[in-house]
Tab-separated table of C-alpha atoms and ligand atoms in Angstrom:
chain	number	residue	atom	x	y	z
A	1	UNK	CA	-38.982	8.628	59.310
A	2	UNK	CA	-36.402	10.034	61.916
A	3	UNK	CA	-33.501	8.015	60.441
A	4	UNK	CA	-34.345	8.529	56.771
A	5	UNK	CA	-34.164	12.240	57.642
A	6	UNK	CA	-31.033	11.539	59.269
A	7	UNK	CA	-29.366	9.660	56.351
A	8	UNK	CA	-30.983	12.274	54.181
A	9	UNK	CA	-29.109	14.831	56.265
A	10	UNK	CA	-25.634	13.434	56.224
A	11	UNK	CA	-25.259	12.199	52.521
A	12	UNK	CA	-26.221	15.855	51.769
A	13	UNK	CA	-24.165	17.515	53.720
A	14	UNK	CA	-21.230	15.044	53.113
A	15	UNK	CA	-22.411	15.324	49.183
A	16	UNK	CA	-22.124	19.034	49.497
A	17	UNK	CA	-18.445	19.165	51.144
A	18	UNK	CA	-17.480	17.510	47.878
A	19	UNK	CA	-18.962	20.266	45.622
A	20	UNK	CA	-15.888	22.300	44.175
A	21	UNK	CA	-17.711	24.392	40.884
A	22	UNK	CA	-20.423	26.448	40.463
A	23	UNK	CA	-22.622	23.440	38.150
A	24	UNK	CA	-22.019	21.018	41.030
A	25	UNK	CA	-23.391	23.253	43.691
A	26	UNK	CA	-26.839	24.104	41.066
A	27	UNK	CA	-27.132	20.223	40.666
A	28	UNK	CA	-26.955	19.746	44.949
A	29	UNK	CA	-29.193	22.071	45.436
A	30	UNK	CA	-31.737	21.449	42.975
A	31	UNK	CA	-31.391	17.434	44.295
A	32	UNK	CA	-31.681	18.086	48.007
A	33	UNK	CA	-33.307	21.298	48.295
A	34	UNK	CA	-34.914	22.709	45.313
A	35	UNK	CA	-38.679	22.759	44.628
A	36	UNK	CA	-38.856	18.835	43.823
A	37	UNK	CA	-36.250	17.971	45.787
A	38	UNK	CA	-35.360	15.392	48.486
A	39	UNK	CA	-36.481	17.770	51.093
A	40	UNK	CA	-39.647	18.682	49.429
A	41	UNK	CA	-40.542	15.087	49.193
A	42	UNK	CA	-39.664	14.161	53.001
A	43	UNK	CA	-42.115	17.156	53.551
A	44	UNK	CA	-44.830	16.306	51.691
A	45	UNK	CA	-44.505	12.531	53.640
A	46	UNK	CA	-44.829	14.434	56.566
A	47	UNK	CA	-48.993	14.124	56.078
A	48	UNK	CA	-48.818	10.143	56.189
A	49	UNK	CA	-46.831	10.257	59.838
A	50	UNK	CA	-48.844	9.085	63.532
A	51	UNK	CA	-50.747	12.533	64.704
A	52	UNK	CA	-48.533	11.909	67.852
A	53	UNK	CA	-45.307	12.138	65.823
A	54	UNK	CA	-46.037	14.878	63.936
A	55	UNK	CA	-44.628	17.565	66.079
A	56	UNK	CA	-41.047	15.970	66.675
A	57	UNK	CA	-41.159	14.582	63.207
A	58	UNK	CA	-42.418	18.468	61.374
A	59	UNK	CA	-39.965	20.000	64.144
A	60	UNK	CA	-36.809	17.693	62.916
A	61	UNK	CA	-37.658	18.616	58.490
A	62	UNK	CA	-37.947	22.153	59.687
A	63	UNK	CA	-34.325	21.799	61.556
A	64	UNK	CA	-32.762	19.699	58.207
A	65	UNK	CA	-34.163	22.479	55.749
A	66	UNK	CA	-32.229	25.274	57.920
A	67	UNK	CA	-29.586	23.204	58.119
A	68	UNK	CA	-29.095	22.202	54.560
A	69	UNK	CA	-29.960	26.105	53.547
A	70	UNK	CA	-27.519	27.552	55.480
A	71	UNK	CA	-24.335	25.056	54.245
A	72	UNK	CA	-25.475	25.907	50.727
A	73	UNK	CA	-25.072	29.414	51.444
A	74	UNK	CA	-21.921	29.139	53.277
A	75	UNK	CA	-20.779	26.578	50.419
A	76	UNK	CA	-21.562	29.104	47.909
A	77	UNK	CA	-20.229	31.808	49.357
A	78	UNK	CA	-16.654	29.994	49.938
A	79	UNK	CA	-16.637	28.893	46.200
A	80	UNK	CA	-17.314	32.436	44.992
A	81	UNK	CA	-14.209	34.014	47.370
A	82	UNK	CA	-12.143	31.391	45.463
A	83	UNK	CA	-13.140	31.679	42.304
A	84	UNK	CA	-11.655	33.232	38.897
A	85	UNK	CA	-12.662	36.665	39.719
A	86	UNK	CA	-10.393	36.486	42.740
A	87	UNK	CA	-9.087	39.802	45.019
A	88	UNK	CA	-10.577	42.616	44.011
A	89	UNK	CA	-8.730	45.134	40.768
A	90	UNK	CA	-8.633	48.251	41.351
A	91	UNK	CA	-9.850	49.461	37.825
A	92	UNK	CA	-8.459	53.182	38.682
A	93	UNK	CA	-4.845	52.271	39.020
A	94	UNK	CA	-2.900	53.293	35.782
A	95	UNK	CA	-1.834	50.195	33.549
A	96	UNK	CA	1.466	48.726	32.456
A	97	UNK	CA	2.591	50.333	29.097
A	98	UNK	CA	3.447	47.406	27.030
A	99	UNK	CA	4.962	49.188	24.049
A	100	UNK	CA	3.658	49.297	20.429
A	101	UNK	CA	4.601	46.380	18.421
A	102	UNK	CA	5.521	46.344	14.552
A	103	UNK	CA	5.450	44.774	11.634
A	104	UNK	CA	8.321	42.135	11.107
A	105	UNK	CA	10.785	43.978	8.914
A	106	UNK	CA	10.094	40.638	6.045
A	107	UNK	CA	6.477	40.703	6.168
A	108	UNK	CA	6.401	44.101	5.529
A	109	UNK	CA	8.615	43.876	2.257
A	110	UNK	CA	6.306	41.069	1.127
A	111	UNK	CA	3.159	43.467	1.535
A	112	UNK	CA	4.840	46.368	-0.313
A	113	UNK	CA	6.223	44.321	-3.259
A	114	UNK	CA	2.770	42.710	-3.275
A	115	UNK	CA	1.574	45.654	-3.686
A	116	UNK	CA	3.864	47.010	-6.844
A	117	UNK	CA	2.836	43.919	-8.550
A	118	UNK	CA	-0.843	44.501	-7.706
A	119	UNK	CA	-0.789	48.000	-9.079
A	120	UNK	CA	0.480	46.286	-12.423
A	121	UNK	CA	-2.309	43.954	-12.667
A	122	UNK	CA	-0.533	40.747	-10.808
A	123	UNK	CA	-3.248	39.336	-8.662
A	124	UNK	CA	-2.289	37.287	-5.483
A	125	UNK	CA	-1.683	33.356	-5.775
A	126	UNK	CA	-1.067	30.669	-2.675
A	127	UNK	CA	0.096	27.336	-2.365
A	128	UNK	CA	1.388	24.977	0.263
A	129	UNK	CA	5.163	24.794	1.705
A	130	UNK	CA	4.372	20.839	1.838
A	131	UNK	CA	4.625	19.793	-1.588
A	132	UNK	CA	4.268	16.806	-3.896
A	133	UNK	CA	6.835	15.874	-6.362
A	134	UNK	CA	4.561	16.658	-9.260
A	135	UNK	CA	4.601	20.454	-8.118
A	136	UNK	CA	7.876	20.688	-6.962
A	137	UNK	CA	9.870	18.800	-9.621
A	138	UNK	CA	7.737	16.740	-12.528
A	139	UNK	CA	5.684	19.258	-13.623
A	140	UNK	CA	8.216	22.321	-13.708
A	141	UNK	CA	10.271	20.192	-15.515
A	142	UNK	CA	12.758	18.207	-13.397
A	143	UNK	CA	12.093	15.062	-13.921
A	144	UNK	CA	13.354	11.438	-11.907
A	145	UNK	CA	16.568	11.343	-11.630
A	146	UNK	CA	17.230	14.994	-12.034
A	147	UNK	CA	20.286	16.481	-9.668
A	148	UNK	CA	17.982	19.012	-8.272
A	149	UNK	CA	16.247	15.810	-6.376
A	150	UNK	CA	18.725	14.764	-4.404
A	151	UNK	CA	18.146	14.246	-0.983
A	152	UNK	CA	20.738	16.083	0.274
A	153	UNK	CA	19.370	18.778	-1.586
A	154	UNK	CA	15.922	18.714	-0.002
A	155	UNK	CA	13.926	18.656	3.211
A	156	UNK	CA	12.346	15.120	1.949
A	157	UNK	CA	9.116	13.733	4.568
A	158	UNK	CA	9.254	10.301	6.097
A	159	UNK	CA	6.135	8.792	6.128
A	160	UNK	CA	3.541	6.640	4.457
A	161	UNK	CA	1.520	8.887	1.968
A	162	UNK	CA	1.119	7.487	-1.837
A	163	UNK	CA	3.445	9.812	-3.071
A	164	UNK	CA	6.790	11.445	-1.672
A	165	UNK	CA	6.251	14.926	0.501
A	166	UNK	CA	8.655	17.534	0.809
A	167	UNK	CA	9.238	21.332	2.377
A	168	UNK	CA	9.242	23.223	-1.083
A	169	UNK	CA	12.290	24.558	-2.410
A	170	UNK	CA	11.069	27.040	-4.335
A	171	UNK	CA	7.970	28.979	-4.983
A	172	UNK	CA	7.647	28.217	-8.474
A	173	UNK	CA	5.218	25.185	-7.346
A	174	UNK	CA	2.515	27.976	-7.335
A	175	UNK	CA	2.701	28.245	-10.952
A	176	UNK	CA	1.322	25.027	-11.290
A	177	UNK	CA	-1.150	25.236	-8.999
A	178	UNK	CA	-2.108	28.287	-10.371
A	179	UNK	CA	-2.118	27.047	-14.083
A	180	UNK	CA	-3.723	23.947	-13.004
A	181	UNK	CA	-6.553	25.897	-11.570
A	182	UNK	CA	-7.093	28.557	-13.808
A	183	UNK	CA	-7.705	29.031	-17.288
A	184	UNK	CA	-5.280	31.568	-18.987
A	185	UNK	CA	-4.979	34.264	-19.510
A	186	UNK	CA	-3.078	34.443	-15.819
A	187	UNK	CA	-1.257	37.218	-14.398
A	188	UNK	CA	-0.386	36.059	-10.616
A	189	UNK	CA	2.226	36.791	-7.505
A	190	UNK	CA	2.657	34.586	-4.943
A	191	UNK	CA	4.869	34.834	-1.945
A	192	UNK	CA	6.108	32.157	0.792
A	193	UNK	CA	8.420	30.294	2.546
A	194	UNK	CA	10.804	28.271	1.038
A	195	UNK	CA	13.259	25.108	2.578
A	196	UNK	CA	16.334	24.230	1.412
A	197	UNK	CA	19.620	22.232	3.681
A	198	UNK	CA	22.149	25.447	3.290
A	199	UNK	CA	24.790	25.860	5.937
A	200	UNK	CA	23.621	29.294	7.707
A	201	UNK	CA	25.760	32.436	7.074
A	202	UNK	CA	24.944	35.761	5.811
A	203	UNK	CA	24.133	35.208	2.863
A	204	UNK	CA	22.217	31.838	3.282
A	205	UNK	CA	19.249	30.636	5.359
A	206	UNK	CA	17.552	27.407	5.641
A	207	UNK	CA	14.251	28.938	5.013
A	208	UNK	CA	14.061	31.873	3.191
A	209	UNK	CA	11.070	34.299	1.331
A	210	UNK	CA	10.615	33.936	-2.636
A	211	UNK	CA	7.965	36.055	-4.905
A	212	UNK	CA	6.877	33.942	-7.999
A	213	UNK	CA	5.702	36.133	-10.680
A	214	UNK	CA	3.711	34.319	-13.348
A	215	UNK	CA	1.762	35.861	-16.592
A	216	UNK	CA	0.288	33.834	-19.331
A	217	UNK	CA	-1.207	35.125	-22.260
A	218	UNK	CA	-0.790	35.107	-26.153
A	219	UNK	CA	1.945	36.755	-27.455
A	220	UNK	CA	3.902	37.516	-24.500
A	221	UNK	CA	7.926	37.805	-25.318
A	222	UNK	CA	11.050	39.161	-23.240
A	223	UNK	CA	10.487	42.394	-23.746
A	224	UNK	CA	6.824	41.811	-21.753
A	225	UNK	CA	9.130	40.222	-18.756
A	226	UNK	CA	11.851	42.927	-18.920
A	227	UNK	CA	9.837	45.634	-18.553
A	228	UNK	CA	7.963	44.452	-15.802
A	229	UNK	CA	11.001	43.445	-13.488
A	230	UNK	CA	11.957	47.415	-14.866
A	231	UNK	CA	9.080	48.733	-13.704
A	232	UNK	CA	9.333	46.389	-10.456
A	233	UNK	CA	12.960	47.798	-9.595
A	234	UNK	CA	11.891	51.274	-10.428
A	235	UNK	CA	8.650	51.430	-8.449
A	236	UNK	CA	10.363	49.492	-5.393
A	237	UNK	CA	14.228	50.830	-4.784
A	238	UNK	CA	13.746	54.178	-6.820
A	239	UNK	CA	13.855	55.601	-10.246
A	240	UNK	CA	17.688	55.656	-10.633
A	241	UNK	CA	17.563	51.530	-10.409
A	242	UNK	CA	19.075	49.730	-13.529
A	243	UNK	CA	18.074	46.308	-14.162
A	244	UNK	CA	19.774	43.778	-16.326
A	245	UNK	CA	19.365	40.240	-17.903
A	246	UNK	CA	21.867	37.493	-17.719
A	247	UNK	CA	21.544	34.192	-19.585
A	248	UNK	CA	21.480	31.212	-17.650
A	249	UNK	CA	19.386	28.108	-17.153
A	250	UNK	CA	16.414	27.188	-15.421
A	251	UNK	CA	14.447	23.855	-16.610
A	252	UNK	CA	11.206	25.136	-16.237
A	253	UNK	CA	12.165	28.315	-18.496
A	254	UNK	CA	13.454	28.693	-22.220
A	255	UNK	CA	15.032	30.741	-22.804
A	256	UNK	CA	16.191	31.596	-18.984
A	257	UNK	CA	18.267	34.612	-17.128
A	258	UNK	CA	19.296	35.789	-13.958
A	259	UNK	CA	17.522	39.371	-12.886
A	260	UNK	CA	20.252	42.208	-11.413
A	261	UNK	CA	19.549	45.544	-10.501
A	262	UNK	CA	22.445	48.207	-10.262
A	263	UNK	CA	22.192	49.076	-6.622
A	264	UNK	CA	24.753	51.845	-4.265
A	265	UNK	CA	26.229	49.810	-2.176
A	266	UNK	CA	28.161	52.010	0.408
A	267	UNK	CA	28.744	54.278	-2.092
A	268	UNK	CA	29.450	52.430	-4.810
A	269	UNK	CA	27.205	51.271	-7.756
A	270	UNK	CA	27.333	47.023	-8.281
A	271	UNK	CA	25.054	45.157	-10.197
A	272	UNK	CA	23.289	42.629	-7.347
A	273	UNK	CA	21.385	39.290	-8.435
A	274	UNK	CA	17.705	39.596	-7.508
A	275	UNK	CA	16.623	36.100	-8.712
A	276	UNK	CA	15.598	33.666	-11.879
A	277	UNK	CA	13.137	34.468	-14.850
A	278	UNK	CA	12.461	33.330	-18.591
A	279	UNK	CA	10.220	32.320	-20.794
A	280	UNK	CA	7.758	29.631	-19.210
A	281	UNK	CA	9.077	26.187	-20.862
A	282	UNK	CA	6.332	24.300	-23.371
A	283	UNK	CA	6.894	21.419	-21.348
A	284	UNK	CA	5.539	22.792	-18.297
A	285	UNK	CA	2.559	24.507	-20.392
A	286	UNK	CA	1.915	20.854	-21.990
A	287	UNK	CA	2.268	19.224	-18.483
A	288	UNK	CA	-0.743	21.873	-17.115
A	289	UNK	CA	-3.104	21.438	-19.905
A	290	UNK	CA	-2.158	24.805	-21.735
A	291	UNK	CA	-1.813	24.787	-25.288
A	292	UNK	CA	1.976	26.357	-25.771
A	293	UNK	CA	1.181	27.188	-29.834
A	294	UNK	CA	-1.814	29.133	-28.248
A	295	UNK	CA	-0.397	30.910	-25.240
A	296	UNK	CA	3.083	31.952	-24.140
A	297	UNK	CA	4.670	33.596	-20.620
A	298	UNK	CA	6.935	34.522	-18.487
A	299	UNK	CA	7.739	33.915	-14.593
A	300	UNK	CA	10.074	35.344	-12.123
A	301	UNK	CA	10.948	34.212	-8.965
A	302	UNK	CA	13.033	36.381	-6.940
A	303	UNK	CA	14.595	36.034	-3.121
A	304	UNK	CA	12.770	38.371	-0.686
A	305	UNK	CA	15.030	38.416	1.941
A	306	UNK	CA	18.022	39.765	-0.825
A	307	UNK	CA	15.154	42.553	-1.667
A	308	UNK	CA	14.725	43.689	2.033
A	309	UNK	CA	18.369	43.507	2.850
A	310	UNK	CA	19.231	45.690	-0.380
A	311	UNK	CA	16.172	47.880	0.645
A	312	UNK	CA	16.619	48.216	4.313
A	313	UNK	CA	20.453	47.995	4.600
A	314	UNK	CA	20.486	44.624	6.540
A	315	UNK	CA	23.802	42.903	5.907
A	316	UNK	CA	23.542	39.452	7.394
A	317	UNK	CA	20.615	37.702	6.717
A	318	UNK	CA	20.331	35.594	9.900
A	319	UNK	CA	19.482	38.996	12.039
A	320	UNK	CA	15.709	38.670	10.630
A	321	UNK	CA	15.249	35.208	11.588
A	322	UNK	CA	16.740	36.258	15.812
A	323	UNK	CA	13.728	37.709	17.097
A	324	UNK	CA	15.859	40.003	18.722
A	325	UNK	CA	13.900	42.865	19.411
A	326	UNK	CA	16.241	45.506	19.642
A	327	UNK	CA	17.475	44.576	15.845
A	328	UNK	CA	13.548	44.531	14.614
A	329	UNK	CA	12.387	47.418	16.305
A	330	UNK	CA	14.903	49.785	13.726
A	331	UNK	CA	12.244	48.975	10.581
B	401	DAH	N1	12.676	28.735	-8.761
B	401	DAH	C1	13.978	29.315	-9.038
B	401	DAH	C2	14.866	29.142	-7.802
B	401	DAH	O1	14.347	29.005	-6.719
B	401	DAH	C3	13.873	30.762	-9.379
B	401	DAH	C4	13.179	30.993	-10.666
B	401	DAH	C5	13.877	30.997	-11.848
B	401	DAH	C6	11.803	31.166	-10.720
B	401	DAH	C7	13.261	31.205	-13.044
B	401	DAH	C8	11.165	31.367	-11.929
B	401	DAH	C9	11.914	31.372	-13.097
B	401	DAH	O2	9.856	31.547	-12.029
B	401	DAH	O3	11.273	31.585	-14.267
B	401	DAH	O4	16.043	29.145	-7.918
């Protein structure tokens, strides 16, 4: 009985030098000393020992039980001094002032636009920046083999999925999903990110901001898609703004146009390109499911970081993309 106390006594102790977390130290001591531990059973053998052993026998539990009880406070007490809550804060002391931060200048611009289309009925649409061909190019009209594919064009994905992924180039993907999961009539926005391989200068990023404007419904003409890039340009850069309507070609629109607004630049009035618009194309009406002799539209898709340049006087487009704090801490 001497020696199994003995062993009992060592693997504990040598058990509990191992402990370094507050679990390990519960599970010692509810193994070794807690109500049905290994101390409590040595005890309760203590009633089966020689009546002439008793006393050295009782004498030697009694000296274990200290002995474990005081390493498990000790123990305890060293992994609390070391623990997370560490030296001791003085709560009283005054803090660090860390500064207010901000909006970034861009996501601002895409909440206020967002909200001049809301306040004309536009509600807010989402899609993915990885894209399938079908939204990117098939279904907006491009189809195999059109230039706009090319690889050099476009941040294509290498990989094994059943069809080819890519980094969207345009918004105008959200129109599809949109159409594809709503039944007209559709009046949506929807902002984003958007990838294309451009050299960087100030004029060019290789991600940029877009805001797709989409509205379905019967009836719907040029005039419905003029006045609402009007009212756009009015409600946004101020009531003096002069928009205007350029042909040119888009494949997903017929007929199409580039959207300027007459804007004082230092001074001087110029007419500055915004982005594309036109009609919404029957072949990408026909390719969503949408009857084009029922319903008609129009879309927009227009660059955001052009808008918040023209808006905020930024001249190079790169500064918004620097994280420099200095620069983003003017807006
Ligand atoms: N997706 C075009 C681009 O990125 C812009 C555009 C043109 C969007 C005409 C439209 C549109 O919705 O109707 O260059």
């Amino acid at each position: 009985m001497l020696d199994a106390l003995l062993s009992l006594e060592q693997s504990a102790l040598a058990e509990l030098a191992a402990v370094t977390g507050g679990d390990a130290l519960e599970k010692w001591r509810i193994a070794y000393i807690g109500a049905n531990g290994q101390l409590k059973s040595a005890m309760a053998g203590l009633k089966d020992v020689p009546k002439d052993l008793k006393p050295a026998v009782g004498k030697r539990l009694n000296e274990v039980k200290a002995a474990l009880e005081a390493k498990f406070e000790e123990r305890k007490a060293a992994l609390a001094a070391s623990g997370p809550s560490g030296p001791i804060t003085d709560i009283t002391e005054p803090g660090v002032d860390l500064g207010l931060g901000r909006r970034h200048v861009l996501s601002r611009t895409i909440d206020e636009i967002t909200d001049v289309f809301a306040r004309m009925g536009f509600s807010v649409a989402q899609g993915p920046e990885l894209e399938d061909e079908w939204h990117n190019f098939n279904a907006l009209n491009i189809p195999a083999g059109h230039p706009a594919r090319d690889p050099r064009d476009n941040f294509y994905l290498r990989g094994a999925w059943a069809e080819r992924l890519l980094l969207r180039t345009q918004t105008s993907t959200v129109q599809i999903r949109a159409m594809e999961s709503q039944k007209p009539p559709l009046k949506v926005v929807a902002t984003g990110r958007v990838y294309r391989p451009d050299a960087h200068d100030a004029t060019h990023f290789s991600m940029f901001h877009q805001i797709e404007g989409l509205f379905i419904d019967r009836n719907v003409s040029m005039v419905d898609l003029k006045t609402t890039l009007l009212q756009f340009a009015k409600a946004y850069f101020g009531a003096d703004a002069e928009v205007r309507l350029r042909p040119s070609f888009f494949p997903f629109t017929e007929p199409s146009a580039e959207f300027d607004m007459k804007m004082r630049i230092r001074g001087e009035l110029q007419w500055v390109e915004l982005g594309g618009c036109g009609m919404v194309d029957p072949n990408v009406l026909n390719a969503v499911g949408i009857d084009p002799e029922e319903w008609t539209g129009f879309a927009f898709g227009l660059g955001i970081e052009r808008i918040a340049m023209r808006k905020y006087g930024i001249a190079d487009i790169r500064w918004l993309f620097e994280n420099d704090a200095r620069f983003l801490r003017q807006f």
